[in-house]
Each structure stands twice: as structure tokens, then as C-alpha cells.
Coordinates of C-alpha atoms and ligand atoms in Angstrom, one line a residue:
M1 CA 219.6 278.4 212.3
A2 CA 216.3 279.4 213.8
Q3 CA 216.2 282.4 211.5
H4 CA 216.0 280.1 208.5
N5 CA 212.7 278.8 209.9
Q6 CA 211.2 282.3 210.0
P7 CA 208.8 282.9 207.1
S8 CA 209.9 285.7 204.7
K9 CA 208.1 289.0 204.7
S10 CA 206.2 288.3 201.5
A11 CA 205.1 284.9 202.9
L12 CA 203.8 286.7 206.0
I13 CA 201.7 289.0 203.9
H14 CA 200.4 286.1 201.9
K15 CA 199.5 284.2 205.1
K16 CA 197.7 287.3 206.4
R17 CA 195.7 287.5 203.3
K18 CA 194.8 283.8 203.1
C19 CA 191.2 282.8 203.7
D20 CA 190.7 282.6 207.4
D21 CA 188.3 279.9 208.5
S22 CA 188.7 280.8 212.1
V23 CA 186.6 284.0 211.7
P24 CA 183.3 283.2 213.3
C25 CA 180.1 283.6 211.3
R26 CA 178.2 286.5 212.9
E27 CA 174.8 285.1 212.0
D28 CA 174.5 283.7 215.6
D29 CA 175.6 287.0 217.0
S30 CA 172.7 289.0 215.6
W31 CA 170.1 288.6 218.2
P32 CA 168.6 291.8 219.8
R33 CA 170.5 292.7 223.0
F34 CA 168.2 295.7 223.8
I35 CA 164.4 295.0 224.1
V36 CA 161.8 297.6 224.8
I37 CA 158.8 296.6 226.9
K38 CA 155.8 298.9 226.5
G39 CA 152.6 299.1 228.5
T40 CA 149.3 300.3 227.2
E41 CA 147.7 303.8 227.4
E42 CA 145.4 302.7 230.2
K43 CA 148.1 300.9 232.1
P44 CA 151.5 302.4 231.4
I45 CA 154.6 300.7 232.8
S46 CA 154.8 303.5 235.5
K47 CA 151.6 302.2 237.0
I48 CA 152.9 298.7 237.4
S49 CA 154.8 297.7 240.6
P50 CA 158.6 297.5 240.0
F51 CA 158.6 294.3 242.1
A52 CA 156.0 292.8 239.8
I53 CA 158.0 293.8 236.8
H54 CA 161.2 292.2 238.2
K55 CA 159.4 289.0 239.0
Q56 CA 157.7 288.7 235.6
I57 CA 161.0 289.3 233.7
Q58 CA 162.6 286.8 235.9
N59 CA 159.9 284.2 235.2
V60 CA 159.7 284.8 231.5
A61 CA 163.3 285.2 230.6
G62 CA 165.6 284.9 233.6
T63 CA 168.2 287.3 235.1
V64 CA 168.8 290.1 232.6
K65 CA 171.8 292.3 232.5
K66 CA 170.1 295.7 233.1
V67 CA 166.7 297.3 233.2
S68 CA 166.2 301.0 232.9
K69 CA 163.3 303.4 232.2
M70 CA 163.2 305.3 229.0
K71 CA 162.0 308.9 228.6
S72 CA 158.8 307.5 227.0
G73 CA 158.1 305.5 230.2
S74 CA 158.8 302.2 228.6
L75 CA 161.4 299.7 229.9
L76 CA 164.7 299.2 228.2
V77 CA 166.0 295.7 229.0
E78 CA 169.5 294.6 228.1
C79 CA 170.0 290.9 227.7
S80 CA 173.3 289.1 228.0
N81 CA 172.5 286.1 225.8
K82 CA 170.3 284.9 223.0
S83 CA 167.9 282.7 224.9
L84 CA 167.1 285.5 227.4
S85 CA 166.4 287.8 224.5
T86 CA 164.2 285.3 222.7
N87 CA 162.2 284.5 225.8
L88 CA 161.8 288.1 226.8
L89 CA 160.3 288.9 223.4
T90 CA 157.4 286.6 224.3
I91 CA 156.3 288.6 227.3
T92 CA 152.7 289.6 227.0
T93 CA 151.5 290.5 230.5
I94 CA 152.8 291.8 233.8
T95 CA 150.4 291.1 236.7
N96 CA 147.6 290.6 234.2
F97 CA 148.2 293.9 232.4
P98 CA 149.0 293.6 228.7
V99 CA 152.5 294.6 227.6
S100 CA 154.4 294.2 224.4
A101 CA 158.1 293.6 223.8
S102 CA 160.1 294.5 220.7
P103 CA 163.8 295.0 219.8
H104 CA 165.0 298.6 220.3
N105 CA 165.1 300.4 216.9
S106 CA 168.6 301.8 217.0
L107 CA 170.6 300.2 219.9
N108 CA 170.6 296.8 218.3
S109 CA 172.4 298.0 215.2
C110 CA 175.5 300.0 214.6
K111 CA 177.5 301.5 211.7
G112 CA 181.1 300.8 210.8
I113 CA 183.5 302.0 208.0
I114 CA 185.8 300.0 205.8
R115 CA 188.5 301.6 203.7
D116 CA 189.0 299.3 200.7
R117 CA 192.5 300.7 199.8
S118 CA 193.4 297.5 197.9
Q119 CA 190.2 297.7 195.9
Y120 CA 189.2 294.1 196.7
L121 CA 185.6 295.1 196.0
G122 CA 186.3 296.6 192.6
D123 CA 183.1 297.5 190.8
L124 CA 180.7 295.3 192.7
T125 CA 177.4 297.0 193.5
V126 CA 176.4 297.8 197.1
E127 CA 173.6 295.2 196.7
E128 CA 176.0 292.5 195.7
I129 CA 178.4 293.4 198.6
G130 CA 175.4 293.5 201.0
E131 CA 174.3 290.0 200.0
E132 CA 177.8 288.6 200.4
L133 CA 178.3 290.2 203.8
S134 CA 174.9 289.3 205.2
S135 CA 176.3 286.3 206.9
Q136 CA 178.7 288.5 208.8
G137 CA 175.9 290.6 210.3
V138 CA 175.8 293.3 207.6
T139 CA 172.3 294.7 206.8
D140 CA 173.1 297.7 204.6
V141 CA 176.0 299.0 202.5
V142 CA 176.6 302.5 201.3
R143 CA 179.5 303.6 199.2
F144 CA 180.9 307.1 199.7
Q145 CA 181.1 309.3 196.7
I146 CA 182.1 312.9 195.9
K147 CA 181.1 315.3 193.2
K148 CA 184.1 316.9 191.4
N149 CA 183.6 319.2 188.4
G150 CA 180.1 317.9 187.9
N151 CA 181.2 314.2 187.9
I152 CA 180.4 311.7 190.6
I153 CA 183.5 309.9 191.8
K154 CA 183.1 306.7 193.8
L155 CA 185.4 306.4 196.7
N156 CA 186.8 303.1 198.1
T157 CA 185.2 303.8 201.5
Y158 CA 182.0 302.0 202.5
L159 CA 179.6 302.5 205.4
L160 CA 178.2 299.2 206.7
T161 CA 175.3 298.8 209.0
F162 CA 175.6 295.8 211.3
R163 CA 172.7 294.1 213.1
T164 CA 174.8 294.0 216.3
P165 CA 175.2 296.8 218.9
T166 CA 178.9 297.2 218.1
P167 CA 180.8 296.5 214.9
P168 CA 183.3 293.6 214.7
P169 CA 187.0 294.7 214.6
S170 CA 187.3 293.2 211.2
I171 CA 185.3 291.3 208.5
T172 CA 186.4 289.2 205.5
L173 CA 185.8 290.2 201.9
G174 CA 185.9 286.7 200.5
C175 CA 189.5 285.7 201.1
F176 CA 190.7 289.0 202.4
G177 CA 190.4 290.4 205.9
I178 CA 189.7 294.1 206.3
R179 CA 189.5 296.4 209.4
V180 CA 186.2 297.9 210.5
D181 CA 186.3 301.4 212.1
M182 CA 183.5 302.5 214.3
L183 CA 181.5 305.5 212.9
I184 CA 181.5 308.3 215.4
P185 CA 179.3 311.1 214.1
N186 CA 180.1 314.8 214.7
P187 CA 177.8 316.8 217.0
I188 CA 174.8 318.4 215.3
R189 CA 174.5 322.2 215.6
C190 CA 171.2 323.9 215.0
F191 CA 171.5 326.6 212.2
T192 CA 168.8 328.6 213.9
C193 CA 169.7 328.9 217.6
Q194 CA 173.3 327.6 217.2
K195 CA 172.9 325.1 220.1
F196 CA 174.1 321.5 219.8
G197 CA 171.9 318.4 219.8
H198 CA 169.1 319.2 217.5
G199 CA 168.5 320.4 213.9
S200 CA 166.7 323.6 212.7
K201 CA 163.5 321.6 212.1
Q202 CA 163.2 320.7 215.7
C203 CA 164.4 324.1 217.0
R204 CA 162.3 325.9 219.6
G205 CA 164.8 328.7 220.1
T206 CA 165.2 332.0 218.4
Q207 CA 167.4 332.9 215.5
R208 CA 170.9 333.8 216.6
C209 CA 173.8 334.9 214.4
F210 CA 176.5 332.2 214.1
K211 CA 179.1 334.9 213.9
C212 CA 178.3 337.5 216.5
S213 CA 175.7 335.6 218.5
D214 CA 173.1 338.4 218.4
E215 CA 169.5 337.7 217.8
G216 CA 167.5 338.5 214.7
H217 CA 170.0 337.9 211.9
E218 CA 171.7 334.8 210.5
G219 CA 175.3 335.9 209.9
T220 CA 175.1 335.1 206.2
N221 CA 176.0 338.7 205.3
S222 CA 179.3 339.3 203.6
Y223 CA 180.5 342.2 205.9
S224 CA 182.9 341.3 208.7
E225 CA 181.5 341.1 212.3
S226 CA 183.1 340.7 215.6
S227 CA 182.9 337.1 216.7
K228 CA 181.2 335.8 219.7
C229 CA 180.1 332.1 220.3
V230 CA 176.5 331.4 221.4
N231 CA 177.6 328.3 223.2
C232 CA 180.7 329.4 225.2
G233 CA 180.7 333.2 224.9
E234 CA 184.3 333.2 223.7
S235 CA 185.5 335.2 220.6
H236 CA 185.0 332.7 217.8
F237 CA 182.1 331.8 215.5
S238 CA 179.5 329.3 216.9
S239 CA 180.7 327.0 214.1
S240 CA 184.2 326.8 215.4
R241 CA 185.6 323.4 215.9
D242 CA 187.9 324.8 218.6
C243 CA 184.9 325.7 220.8
P244 CA 185.1 324.0 224.2
V245 CA 181.4 323.2 224.1
Y246 CA 181.7 321.6 220.7
L247 CA 184.6 319.5 222.0
K248 CA 182.6 318.5 225.0
E249 CA 179.7 317.4 222.8
K250 CA 182.1 315.5 220.6
N251 CA 183.4 313.6 223.6
I252 CA 179.9 312.7 224.8
I253 CA 179.0 311.3 221.4
K254 CA 182.2 309.3 221.3
I255 CA 181.5 307.8 224.7
K256 CA 177.9 307.1 223.6
T257 CA 178.9 305.4 220.4
E258 CA 181.8 303.4 221.8
R259 CA 179.9 302.1 224.8
N260 CA 176.6 301.9 223.0
I261 CA 174.7 303.8 225.8
S262 CA 172.2 306.6 225.9
Y263 CA 173.1 310.2 225.5
P264 CA 172.3 311.1 229.2
E265 CA 174.4 308.2 230.4
A266 CA 177.3 309.3 228.2
K267 CA 177.0 312.9 229.4
Q268 CA 177.2 311.8 233.0
I269 CA 180.3 309.7 232.3
A270 CA 181.9 312.6 230.4
S271 CA 181.2 315.1 233.2
V272 CA 182.5 312.8 235.9
S273 CA 185.7 312.2 233.8
N274 CA 186.1 316.0 233.3
D275 CA 185.6 316.6 237.0
L276 CA 188.2 314.0 237.9
L277 CA 190.6 315.5 235.5
V278 CA 190.1 319.0 236.8
S279 CA 190.0 318.1 240.5
N280 CA 193.1 315.8 240.3
R281 CA 195.4 318.2 238.6
P282 CA 193.9 321.6 238.1
S283 CA 196.8 323.5 236.6
Y284 CA 197.9 320.6 234.4
A285 CA 194.4 320.0 233.1
S286 CA 193.7 323.6 232.3
K287 CA 196.9 323.9 230.4
V288 CA 196.1 320.8 228.4
V289 CA 192.6 321.9 227.6
R290 CA 194.0 325.3 226.5
S291 CA 196.6 323.8 224.3
F292 CA 194.0 321.4 222.8
S293 CA 191.9 324.3 221.8
H294 CA 194.8 325.6 219.6
E295 CA 195.5 322.3 217.9
N296 CA 194.1 322.0 214.4
T297 CA 193.5 318.3 214.8
Q298 CA 190.0 318.1 216.2
T299 CA 188.8 315.4 213.9
R300 CA 191.5 313.0 215.2
M301 CA 191.2 314.1 218.8
T302 CA 190.5 311.7 221.7
W303 CA 189.6 313.2 225.0
P304 CA 190.9 311.4 228.1
I305 CA 188.6 309.3 230.2
D306 CA 190.7 310.2 233.2
A307 CA 193.8 312.0 234.0
D308 CA 196.0 308.9 234.1
N309 CA 195.4 307.9 230.6
L310 CA 195.7 311.4 229.2
Q311 CA 199.3 310.9 228.2
C312 CA 198.5 307.6 226.6
C313 CA 195.7 309.2 224.5
L314 CA 198.1 312.0 223.4
L315 CA 200.7 309.6 222.4
K316 CA 198.2 307.6 220.3
Q317 CA 197.1 310.8 218.6
N318 CA 200.6 312.1 218.1
L319 CA 199.7 315.3 219.9
T320 CA 202.0 317.2 222.2
I321 CA 201.3 319.0 225.4
K322 CA 202.4 322.6 225.3
Y323 CA 203.6 323.9 228.7
Ligands
ZN1 ZN1 167.9 325.4 217.7
ZN2 ZN1 175.9 338.8 213.6
ZN3 ZN1 182.3 328.4 221.6

């Protein structure tokens, strides 16, 4: 009898696609969590007493979530609610020395991807979509496209910029809900020195061959060369996605993006996680890392945060451990 009360499969799909009023508007969510407080040239923050800084932040805004020092010497303050953030932006002095506060340029926004497989958005322009999605915290929309046989083909994948540190799990396109995936960029490798983390324009290193790792040539020649990686010394090209240094970088960027933290913080977490993995089960870990390096699924790979959730990650990724 109870079964008759169950909605049919098609009704379930219909219900899922019905306009969902319970999805909160993200307009209220778009206040800056991360605020930068700068001193002046004559009186940089480093010259101001940390006790005075603490007292003044407390007076102006209240108890903030976290205060850290940036490479530039300015303070990065993380606020846990809108009123703290709004108040902190009004700070102008600390112990009579002028300071200025402004939202952090990149930490207060993030990018997410939607795959519009049902083509809800049809031929709407990115401007039209951006306008409609503005109330859900979207500030920019880019549609992916590819060039094929000289023609530009528009894909149904869109890159959205949100004015929040992390993207929402889903948004609504009018009446339809759609999942938002976090954009995790691939590591940048310099085409000059072959190291990770910077591009050729910022390179201060010397030209190394991406094939044999020798100095003085680029590796763009057509003849075959013996392979040696600049980054790990193993016998593969420096461009190899199997390179353990590339995979390490990829993991750091993943942690950085998912937790919305700085690169040095993410690097520290990644190294602690790797240490844990190795020190807990040395033989097990080394076997796993070796077998990972032979998988051809780097783009879908998730590295474990610790040894205990390794199996869980592998199951999610449909990867198998080779013993
Ligand atoms: Zn370089
Ligand atoms: Zn070479
Ligand atoms: Zn390598």
C-alpha cells in the first residue's frame, strides 16, 4: 500500500527540476571575508606594536577569525561575519598612525564551472547570463569554446566568477538547478627553466631543455634525446604528468583552492600529509605512490590527506592499488 504513495520516477525528476524557492539568494553572502590592512611607507605595519594592532582591530571591528602577515608586510584579516568586515573596512589609524583597509583582490572571489548538458541556457549571451545570475553572487561568465577546422564551436561549459571565497554547490538557472564544480587549475611550469610556480616572463633561471634537462637548448629539435626531468631527475620529460614533483604541485594547488588558503599554507599542509602517509605505513605508501605514477588518470586524481582516507579517495576515483 505504501508503495502506491511513492511518486513515480518521472514525477521525481519533475520535482527535482521545479523552481526551488528554498535556495537562498547569495546577495547577502557576498561581503569580503578577507581584508588587507596596509600601513604607509614611513610607518609600515611591521613598525607598529602587535598588541596595538590587536587592540585597535578589537575596538573597531571586534574579534576577527584570523590575522596573518602577508609577504608585503601588510596584514591579512579574515572576518567571520558581515558586520565585522564592514566595520574593519572603516579602520584608518592604529596608535595614531594612518592605515588603510581594503578587500583582498583574489581571496574574496572564486571560480566555478557549470556543465549545461541539458542546454538550459541555449543561445543566451554571457552578458545576459551574468545579469540573471548576479543575484546568486556571479560577477563574470565565460563560455568555453574550441576551434575545429577553422570554425569556433561553443561548448555548453561555463566558467563563473563568484564574489565569495568558495563557490556554492549549486545555482539555479531560472527554474532549473545545476551543480557547480570548483575550478582547480593545473600547476604552471616555466618553459625556460622548467620549474613549477612561475611563467617564462617571470623566470630568473637559465634555459633548460624540457627533454634532457641540459642547459643551453630548448628541446624543440626533432631528433630524439634521452629523457631526464629537471624537477625530479627521473627519466621522463619535464612536461610529464607522471612526474612526482608535478603531482605534488597539483596536490598543493588543490588544497590551496579547496580551502581558500595561501600557497605556503597549502604547501605546509601537503608536506605534513605526505610525511604522515610515509611515516605511518612506509612500504604501503611507497607502493601506492609508485602505482599512481603509472596510472594515466592524473587529471582525475585526488591525493590523500592522510593514510586513513587513502582507500576512500581511491574508491571515489575508481582507481585500484597495485600490490
Ligand atoms: Zn623559470
Ligand atoms: Zn635536450
Ligand atoms: Zn619529474
